[in-house]
Amino acid sequence: MTLQEMLDQAATGTVHVQEGWGQGRATYGGLVAGLMHSALRARLPTPAPLRSITVNFVGPVTPGDAAADVQILRSGKSATQGLVTLRQGESVVAAALAAFGAPRESAIRVSSSMAMPQLPEPMTIDPLPYISGATPDFFQHVEMRLADGGVPYSDTTTSHMTGWMRFREAPPTFDERHFVSLADSWPPAVIQMLATPAPGSSMTWTLELVDEVAAEPDTHWAYAVHTDHAAEGYAHTDARIWHPDGRLVAISRQTVSVFG
């Protein structure tokens, strides 16, 4: 089953999570978020752009059937907020709270204070490889080209990364559902500081969309992440994502648990 088929199926409230999207013992978090977003978007009383989604990864999502329970918390003239929980069997494995809002007139406009970094052209950088049994399974679906920072478990002193990302196989179209599914693809920025592999995973992830993300399916998106703080087995990271034309389109924040 392709990514597109899973996203379309999730909109019905039930979905079969396909094998091959693993990240350790769990399914890749971006896919989990994308499925929940698709389920929630399908239930909106009035279509509106996604403004923010916060995902809590409660337990490992495994390949197999899952059910998305959607609750519209409030729907006003321009904004709608909803909650979706993803269940496998009797267990809640993930939950997401999202806000959608139609554009409205406003006298306030503040440009982003963080410009898109100067990056080499995407095709001049080799993508992080997919190596069966050595890298996460979902690397076979997502292409990341690292421009600055270290690869996981390289014992570096840096805790930032910049680069480009896109799907290895472009979907038929590219909209919010695909962007949410892609945006979480980069490894936690701090695991490059480890010398040997150790478990690590996102606990919470908040993605805020600030501009249009519908694009050509094979678009390379620029990414930059830095670590605000890390101690006692937890790291807090802050990232930005840009369209290649230089527009800031998203802000991504994570709390990550690291066992190492």
Coordinates of C-alpha atoms in Angstrom, one line a residue:
M1 CA 0.0 0.0 0.0
T2 CA 1.4 3.4 -1.0
L3 CA 1.5 6.5 1.1
Q4 CA -1.3 8.0 -0.9
E5 CA -3.5 4.9 -0.4
M6 CA -2.9 5.0 3.4
L7 CA -3.8 8.8 3.6
D8 CA -6.9 8.2 1.6
Q9 CA -7.9 5.2 3.7
A10 CA -7.3 7.1 6.9
A11 CA -9.9 9.7 5.8
T12 CA -12.5 7.0 6.3
G13 CA -11.6 6.5 10.0
T14 CA -9.8 3.2 9.6
V15 CA -6.4 2.5 8.0
H16 CA -4.0 -0.4 7.5
V17 CA -0.5 0.8 8.5
Q18 CA 1.8 -0.7 6.0
E19 CA 5.0 -2.4 6.8
G20 CA 8.2 -0.8 5.6
W21 CA 7.7 2.5 7.4
G22 CA 9.4 1.5 10.6
Q23 CA 11.5 3.7 12.9
G24 CA 12.9 1.3 15.4
R25 CA 10.1 -0.8 16.9
A26 CA 7.5 1.9 16.0
T27 CA 6.1 3.3 12.8
Y28 CA 7.7 6.6 11.6
G29 CA 6.1 9.4 13.4
G30 CA 5.5 11.6 10.3
L31 CA 3.3 8.9 8.8
V32 CA 1.4 8.5 12.1
A33 CA 0.8 12.3 12.1
G34 CA -0.2 12.4 8.4
L35 CA -2.8 9.6 8.9
M36 CA -4.3 11.4 11.9
H37 CA -4.3 14.7 10.0
S38 CA -6.1 13.1 7.1
A39 CA -8.7 11.6 9.3
L40 CA -9.4 14.9 11.0
R41 CA -9.4 17.0 7.8
A42 CA -12.0 14.7 6.3
R43 CA -14.4 15.6 9.2
L44 CA -14.0 19.4 9.0
P45 CA -17.4 21.1 8.7
T46 CA -15.8 23.7 6.4
P47 CA -12.4 23.2 4.7
A48 CA -9.7 25.5 6.0
P49 CA -5.9 25.5 6.1
L50 CA -4.1 23.7 8.9
R51 CA -2.5 26.3 11.3
S52 CA -1.1 24.0 14.0
I53 CA -1.0 20.3 14.9
T54 CA 0.4 18.9 18.1
V55 CA 1.0 15.1 18.2
N56 CA 1.7 13.0 21.2
F57 CA 3.3 9.6 20.5
V58 CA 1.7 7.6 23.3
G59 CA 2.9 4.2 22.3
P60 CA 4.5 2.4 19.3
V61 CA 2.3 2.3 16.2
T62 CA 2.9 -1.1 14.6
P63 CA 2.0 -2.4 11.1
G64 CA -1.6 -3.5 10.9
D65 CA -5.1 -2.0 11.3
A66 CA -5.7 1.2 13.2
A67 CA -8.8 3.3 13.9
A68 CA -8.9 7.1 14.1
D69 CA -11.5 8.5 16.5
V70 CA -12.2 12.2 15.5
Q71 CA -13.9 14.8 17.7
I72 CA -14.6 18.3 16.5
L73 CA -14.1 20.4 19.6
R74 CA -15.4 23.7 18.2
S75 CA -16.1 25.1 14.8
G76 CA -16.6 28.8 14.4
K77 CA -16.9 31.2 11.5
S78 CA -13.2 30.9 10.6
A79 CA -11.5 28.5 13.0
T80 CA -12.0 24.9 13.8
Q81 CA -10.3 22.8 16.4
G82 CA -10.3 19.0 16.6
L83 CA -8.9 16.1 18.4
V84 CA -8.0 12.7 16.9
T85 CA -6.9 9.6 18.7
L86 CA -5.3 6.6 16.9
R87 CA -6.1 3.2 18.4
Q88 CA -4.8 -0.2 17.8
G89 CA -6.8 -2.9 19.5
E90 CA -7.8 -1.4 22.9
S91 CA -4.8 0.9 23.2
V92 CA -4.5 4.6 22.3
V93 CA -1.1 4.8 20.5
A94 CA -1.2 8.4 19.4
A95 CA -3.2 11.6 19.8
A96 CA -3.3 14.9 17.9
L97 CA -4.9 18.3 18.6
A98 CA -5.1 20.5 15.5
A99 CA -6.3 24.0 14.7
F100 CA -7.6 25.0 11.2
G101 CA -8.2 28.6 10.3
A102 CA -9.5 30.4 7.2
P103 CA -7.6 33.5 6.2
R104 CA -9.0 36.7 7.6
E105 CA -8.2 40.4 7.1
S106 CA -5.6 41.8 9.5
A107 CA -3.5 44.9 9.7
I108 CA -0.7 42.9 11.4
R109 CA 2.1 41.4 9.3
V110 CA 5.5 40.4 10.7
S111 CA 8.0 38.8 8.3
S112 CA 10.1 35.8 9.5
S113 CA 13.2 36.8 11.4
M114 CA 15.0 33.6 10.2
A115 CA 16.0 33.6 6.5
M116 CA 16.4 30.3 4.6
P117 CA 20.1 29.2 5.0
Q118 CA 22.4 29.2 2.0
L119 CA 22.4 25.6 1.0
P120 CA 24.2 23.8 -1.9
E121 CA 21.8 22.7 -4.7
P122 CA 20.0 19.5 -3.6
M123 CA 21.3 17.3 -6.3
T124 CA 24.9 18.1 -5.4
I125 CA 24.5 16.4 -2.0
D126 CA 24.2 12.6 -1.7
P127 CA 21.1 11.5 0.2
L128 CA 21.3 9.7 3.4
P129 CA 21.3 6.0 2.4
Y130 CA 18.7 3.4 3.1
I131 CA 20.5 0.3 4.3
S132 CA 18.3 -2.6 5.2
G133 CA 18.8 -3.6 8.8
A134 CA 21.0 -0.6 9.5
T135 CA 18.9 2.5 8.9
P136 CA 15.2 3.0 9.8
D137 CA 12.9 1.3 7.3
F138 CA 11.2 4.6 6.4
F139 CA 14.4 5.9 4.9
Q140 CA 13.5 3.9 1.8
H141 CA 10.6 6.3 1.3
V142 CA 12.1 9.7 2.4
E143 CA 15.1 11.4 0.8
M144 CA 17.2 13.6 3.1
R145 CA 20.3 15.4 1.8
L146 CA 22.4 16.7 4.8
A147 CA 24.2 19.9 4.1
D148 CA 25.5 20.7 7.6
G149 CA 25.6 18.8 10.9
G150 CA 26.5 15.2 11.6
V151 CA 24.9 11.9 10.7
P152 CA 23.4 9.8 13.6
Y153 CA 25.9 8.3 16.1
S154 CA 28.9 10.1 14.6
D155 CA 30.2 11.4 18.0
T156 CA 30.0 15.0 16.9
T157 CA 30.0 18.1 19.1
T158 CA 27.2 19.8 17.0
S159 CA 23.5 19.5 17.7
H160 CA 22.1 21.2 14.6
M161 CA 21.4 20.1 11.0
T162 CA 20.5 21.7 7.7
G163 CA 19.6 20.1 4.4
W164 CA 16.9 19.2 1.9
M165 CA 14.1 16.7 2.0
R166 CA 11.4 15.2 -0.2
F167 CA 9.8 11.8 -0.9
R168 CA 12.0 9.3 -2.9
E169 CA 8.9 8.5 -4.9
A170 CA 6.8 11.6 -5.5
P171 CA 3.1 11.2 -4.7
P172 CA 0.5 12.0 -7.3
T173 CA -0.1 15.3 -5.7
F174 CA 1.4 17.2 -2.8
D175 CA -0.8 18.9 -0.2
E176 CA -1.0 19.4 3.6
R177 CA -1.3 15.6 4.3
H178 CA 1.9 14.9 2.4
F179 CA 3.7 17.8 4.0
V180 CA 2.8 16.7 7.5
S181 CA 3.9 13.1 6.6
L182 CA 7.3 14.4 5.4
A183 CA 8.2 17.2 7.9
D184 CA 9.2 14.8 10.7
S185 CA 11.6 12.8 8.6
W186 CA 14.9 14.1 10.0
P187 CA 16.6 12.1 12.9
P188 CA 16.5 13.8 16.3
A189 CA 19.3 16.4 16.0
V190 CA 21.1 15.4 19.2
I191 CA 21.7 11.7 18.3
Q192 CA 24.6 12.8 16.1
M193 CA 26.4 13.5 19.4
L194 CA 26.3 9.8 20.4
A195 CA 29.2 7.5 19.5
T196 CA 27.1 4.3 19.4
P197 CA 23.4 3.6 18.6
A198 CA 21.0 4.1 21.4
P199 CA 17.2 4.3 21.5
G200 CA 15.6 7.7 21.0
S201 CA 12.1 8.9 19.9
S202 CA 9.9 11.9 19.7
M203 CA 7.5 12.3 22.6
T204 CA 5.7 15.3 21.3
W205 CA 5.8 17.2 18.1
T206 CA 4.2 20.5 17.2
L207 CA 4.1 21.6 13.6
E208 CA 2.9 25.2 12.7
L209 CA 2.1 26.0 9.1
V210 CA 2.7 29.7 8.2
D211 CA 2.4 29.6 4.5
E212 CA 1.1 27.5 1.6
V213 CA 2.6 24.0 1.4
A214 CA 0.8 22.7 -1.7
A215 CA 3.6 22.2 -4.2
E216 CA 5.0 20.1 -7.0
P217 CA 5.2 16.5 -5.8
D218 CA 9.0 16.3 -6.3
T219 CA 9.8 19.6 -4.5
H220 CA 12.9 19.7 -2.3
W221 CA 12.1 21.5 1.0
A222 CA 14.9 23.2 2.9
Y223 CA 15.2 22.3 6.6
A224 CA 17.2 23.7 9.5
V225 CA 17.0 22.5 13.2
H226 CA 18.9 23.5 16.3
T227 CA 18.7 22.2 19.8
D228 CA 17.5 24.6 22.5
H229 CA 18.3 22.4 25.5
A230 CA 19.2 18.8 26.2
A231 CA 19.7 17.1 29.6
E232 CA 18.6 14.1 31.7
G233 CA 17.7 12.1 28.6
Y234 CA 15.4 14.7 27.0
A235 CA 16.1 17.2 24.2
H236 CA 14.1 20.1 23.0
T237 CA 14.6 21.1 19.4
D238 CA 13.3 23.9 17.1
A239 CA 13.2 23.7 13.3
R240 CA 12.2 25.7 10.3
I241 CA 11.1 24.5 6.9
W242 CA 11.3 26.6 3.7
H243 CA 10.0 26.3 0.1
P244 CA 12.9 26.4 -2.3
D245 CA 11.8 29.9 -3.3
G246 CA 12.8 31.1 0.2
R247 CA 9.4 31.3 1.8
L248 CA 9.2 30.1 5.4
V249 CA 6.3 27.6 5.4
A250 CA 6.5 25.8 8.8
I251 CA 7.9 25.8 12.3
S252 CA 8.6 22.5 13.9
R253 CA 9.2 21.9 17.6
Q254 CA 9.9 18.5 19.4
T255 CA 10.5 17.0 22.7
V256 CA 12.7 14.0 22.2
S257 CA 13.7 11.2 24.6
V258 CA 17.2 9.9 24.2
F259 CA 18.6 6.8 26.0
G260 CA 22.3 7.4 25.8

